[in-house]
PDB file of C-alpha atoms in Angstrom:
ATOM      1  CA  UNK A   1       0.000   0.000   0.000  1.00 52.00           C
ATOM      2  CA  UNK A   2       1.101   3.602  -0.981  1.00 55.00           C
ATOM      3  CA  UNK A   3       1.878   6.293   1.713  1.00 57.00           C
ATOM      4  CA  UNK A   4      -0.991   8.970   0.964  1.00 63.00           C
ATOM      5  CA  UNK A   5      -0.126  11.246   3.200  1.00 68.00           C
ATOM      6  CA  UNK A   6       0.637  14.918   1.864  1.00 60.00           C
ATOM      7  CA  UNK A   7       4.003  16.294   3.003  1.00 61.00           C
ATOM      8  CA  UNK A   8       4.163  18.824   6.004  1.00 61.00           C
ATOM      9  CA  UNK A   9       4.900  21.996   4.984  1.00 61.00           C
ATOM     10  CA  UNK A  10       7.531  24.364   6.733  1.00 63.00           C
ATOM     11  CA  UNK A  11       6.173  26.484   9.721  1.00 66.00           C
ATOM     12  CA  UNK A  12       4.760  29.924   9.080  1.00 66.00           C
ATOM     13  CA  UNK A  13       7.858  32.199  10.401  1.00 74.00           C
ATOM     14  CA  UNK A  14       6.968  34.500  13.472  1.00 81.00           C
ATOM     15  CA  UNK A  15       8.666  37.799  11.386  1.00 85.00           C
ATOM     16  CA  UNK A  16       8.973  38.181   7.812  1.00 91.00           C
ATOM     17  CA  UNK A  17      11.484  40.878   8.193  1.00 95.00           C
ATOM     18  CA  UNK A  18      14.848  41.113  10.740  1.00 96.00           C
ATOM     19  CA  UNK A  19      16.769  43.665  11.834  1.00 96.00           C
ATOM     20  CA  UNK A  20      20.602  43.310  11.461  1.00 96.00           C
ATOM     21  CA  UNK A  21      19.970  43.011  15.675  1.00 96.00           C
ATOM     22  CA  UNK A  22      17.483  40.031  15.426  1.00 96.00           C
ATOM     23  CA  UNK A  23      18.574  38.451  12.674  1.00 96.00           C
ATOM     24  CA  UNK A  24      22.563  38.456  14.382  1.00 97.00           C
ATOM     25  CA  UNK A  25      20.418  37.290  17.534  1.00 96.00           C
ATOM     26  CA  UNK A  26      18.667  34.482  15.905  1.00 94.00           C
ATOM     27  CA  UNK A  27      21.438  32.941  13.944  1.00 94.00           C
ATOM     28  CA  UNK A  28      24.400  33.109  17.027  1.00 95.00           C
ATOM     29  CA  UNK A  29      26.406  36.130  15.235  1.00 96.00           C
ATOM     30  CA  UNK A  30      28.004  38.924  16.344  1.00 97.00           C
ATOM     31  CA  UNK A  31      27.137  42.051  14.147  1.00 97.00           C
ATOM     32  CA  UNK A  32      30.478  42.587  13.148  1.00 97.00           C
ATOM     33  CA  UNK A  33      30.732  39.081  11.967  1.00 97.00           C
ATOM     34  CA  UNK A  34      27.578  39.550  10.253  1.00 97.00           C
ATOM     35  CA  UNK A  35      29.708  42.137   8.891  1.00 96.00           C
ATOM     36  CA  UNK A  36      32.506  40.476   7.689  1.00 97.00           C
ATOM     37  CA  UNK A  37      30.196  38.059   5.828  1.00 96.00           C
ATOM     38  CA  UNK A  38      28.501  40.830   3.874  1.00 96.00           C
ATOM     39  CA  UNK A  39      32.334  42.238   3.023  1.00 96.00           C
ATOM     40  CA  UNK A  40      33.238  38.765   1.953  1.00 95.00           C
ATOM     41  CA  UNK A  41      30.391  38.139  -0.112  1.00 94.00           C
ATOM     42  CA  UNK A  42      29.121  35.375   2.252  1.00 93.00           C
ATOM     43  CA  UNK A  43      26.603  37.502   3.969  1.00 96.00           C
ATOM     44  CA  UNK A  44      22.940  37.022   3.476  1.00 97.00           C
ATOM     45  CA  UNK A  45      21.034  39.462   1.028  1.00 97.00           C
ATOM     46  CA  UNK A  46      19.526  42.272   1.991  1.00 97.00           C
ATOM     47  CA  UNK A  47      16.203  44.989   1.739  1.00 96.00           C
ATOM     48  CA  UNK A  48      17.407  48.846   1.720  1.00 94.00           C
ATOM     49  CA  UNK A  49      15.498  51.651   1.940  1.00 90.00           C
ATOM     50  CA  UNK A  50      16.836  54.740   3.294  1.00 93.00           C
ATOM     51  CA  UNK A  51      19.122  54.459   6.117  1.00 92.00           C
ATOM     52  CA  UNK A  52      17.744  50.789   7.309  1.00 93.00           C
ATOM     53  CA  UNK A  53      18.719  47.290   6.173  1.00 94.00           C
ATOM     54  CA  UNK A  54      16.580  44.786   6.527  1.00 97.00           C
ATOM     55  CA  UNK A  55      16.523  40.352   5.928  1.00 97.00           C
ATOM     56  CA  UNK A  56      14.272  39.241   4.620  1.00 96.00           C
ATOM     57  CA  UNK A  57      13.193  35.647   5.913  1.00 94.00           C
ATOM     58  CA  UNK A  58      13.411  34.064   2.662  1.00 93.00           C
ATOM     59  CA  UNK A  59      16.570  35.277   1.905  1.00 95.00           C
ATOM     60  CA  UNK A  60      17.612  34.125   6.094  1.00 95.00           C
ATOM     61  CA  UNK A  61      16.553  30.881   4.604  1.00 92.00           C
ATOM     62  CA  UNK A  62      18.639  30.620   1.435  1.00 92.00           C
ATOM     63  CA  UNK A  63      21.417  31.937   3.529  1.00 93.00           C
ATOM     64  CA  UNK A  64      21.144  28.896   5.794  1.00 92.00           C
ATOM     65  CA  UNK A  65      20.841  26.360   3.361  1.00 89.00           C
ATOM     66  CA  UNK A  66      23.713  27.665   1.133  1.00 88.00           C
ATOM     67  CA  UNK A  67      25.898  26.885   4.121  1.00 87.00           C
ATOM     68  CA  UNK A  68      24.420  23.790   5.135  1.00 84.00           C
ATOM     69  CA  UNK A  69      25.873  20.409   4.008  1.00 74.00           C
ATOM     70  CA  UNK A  70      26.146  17.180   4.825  1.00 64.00           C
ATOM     71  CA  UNK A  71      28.513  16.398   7.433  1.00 64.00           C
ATOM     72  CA  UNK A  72      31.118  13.231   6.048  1.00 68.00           C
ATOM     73  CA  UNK A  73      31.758  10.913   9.130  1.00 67.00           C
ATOM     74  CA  UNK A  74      35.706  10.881   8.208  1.00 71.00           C
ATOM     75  CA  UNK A  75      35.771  15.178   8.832  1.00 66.00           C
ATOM     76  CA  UNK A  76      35.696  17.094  12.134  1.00 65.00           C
ATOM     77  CA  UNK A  77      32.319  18.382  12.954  1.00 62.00           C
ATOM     78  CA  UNK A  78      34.286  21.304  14.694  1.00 66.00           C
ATOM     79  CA  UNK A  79      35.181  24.244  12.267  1.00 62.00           C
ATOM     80  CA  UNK A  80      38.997  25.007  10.991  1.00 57.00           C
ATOM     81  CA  UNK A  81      40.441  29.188  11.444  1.00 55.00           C
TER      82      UNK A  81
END
């Protein structure tokens, strides 16, 4: 017999929207790390307008899953400086 059941689908987020303070707060960054990313290129992208930056939650999302991979059991969890 076939599995009918219909696939969950993600959570609705709490915000659509962070500030560079939430979203730093949410994902375990400093702001000037969050800062370094963006120099880099690495950082997640961002809404302007004005004087305030904003993340959106989608692109919070692609950021995390462009950096998320599978872990290989013969490499060290921990990361490398």
């Amino acid at each position: 017999m076939s599995d009918t059941r219909l696939p969950v689908a993600a959570p609705m987020p709490d915000k659509l929207v962070f500030t560079v303070d939430e979203f730093c707060a949410r994902h375990g960054l400093s702001k000037s790390e969050l800062y370094r990313l963006w120099r880099t290129g690495q950082g997640p992208a961002v809404m302007r307008h004005g004087r305030w930056v904003r993340i959106s939650w989608e692109a919070a999302a692609a950021w995390r899953a462009a950096r998320t991979r599978a872990w290989r059991p013969d490499e060290s969890p921990e990361p490398t400086r």
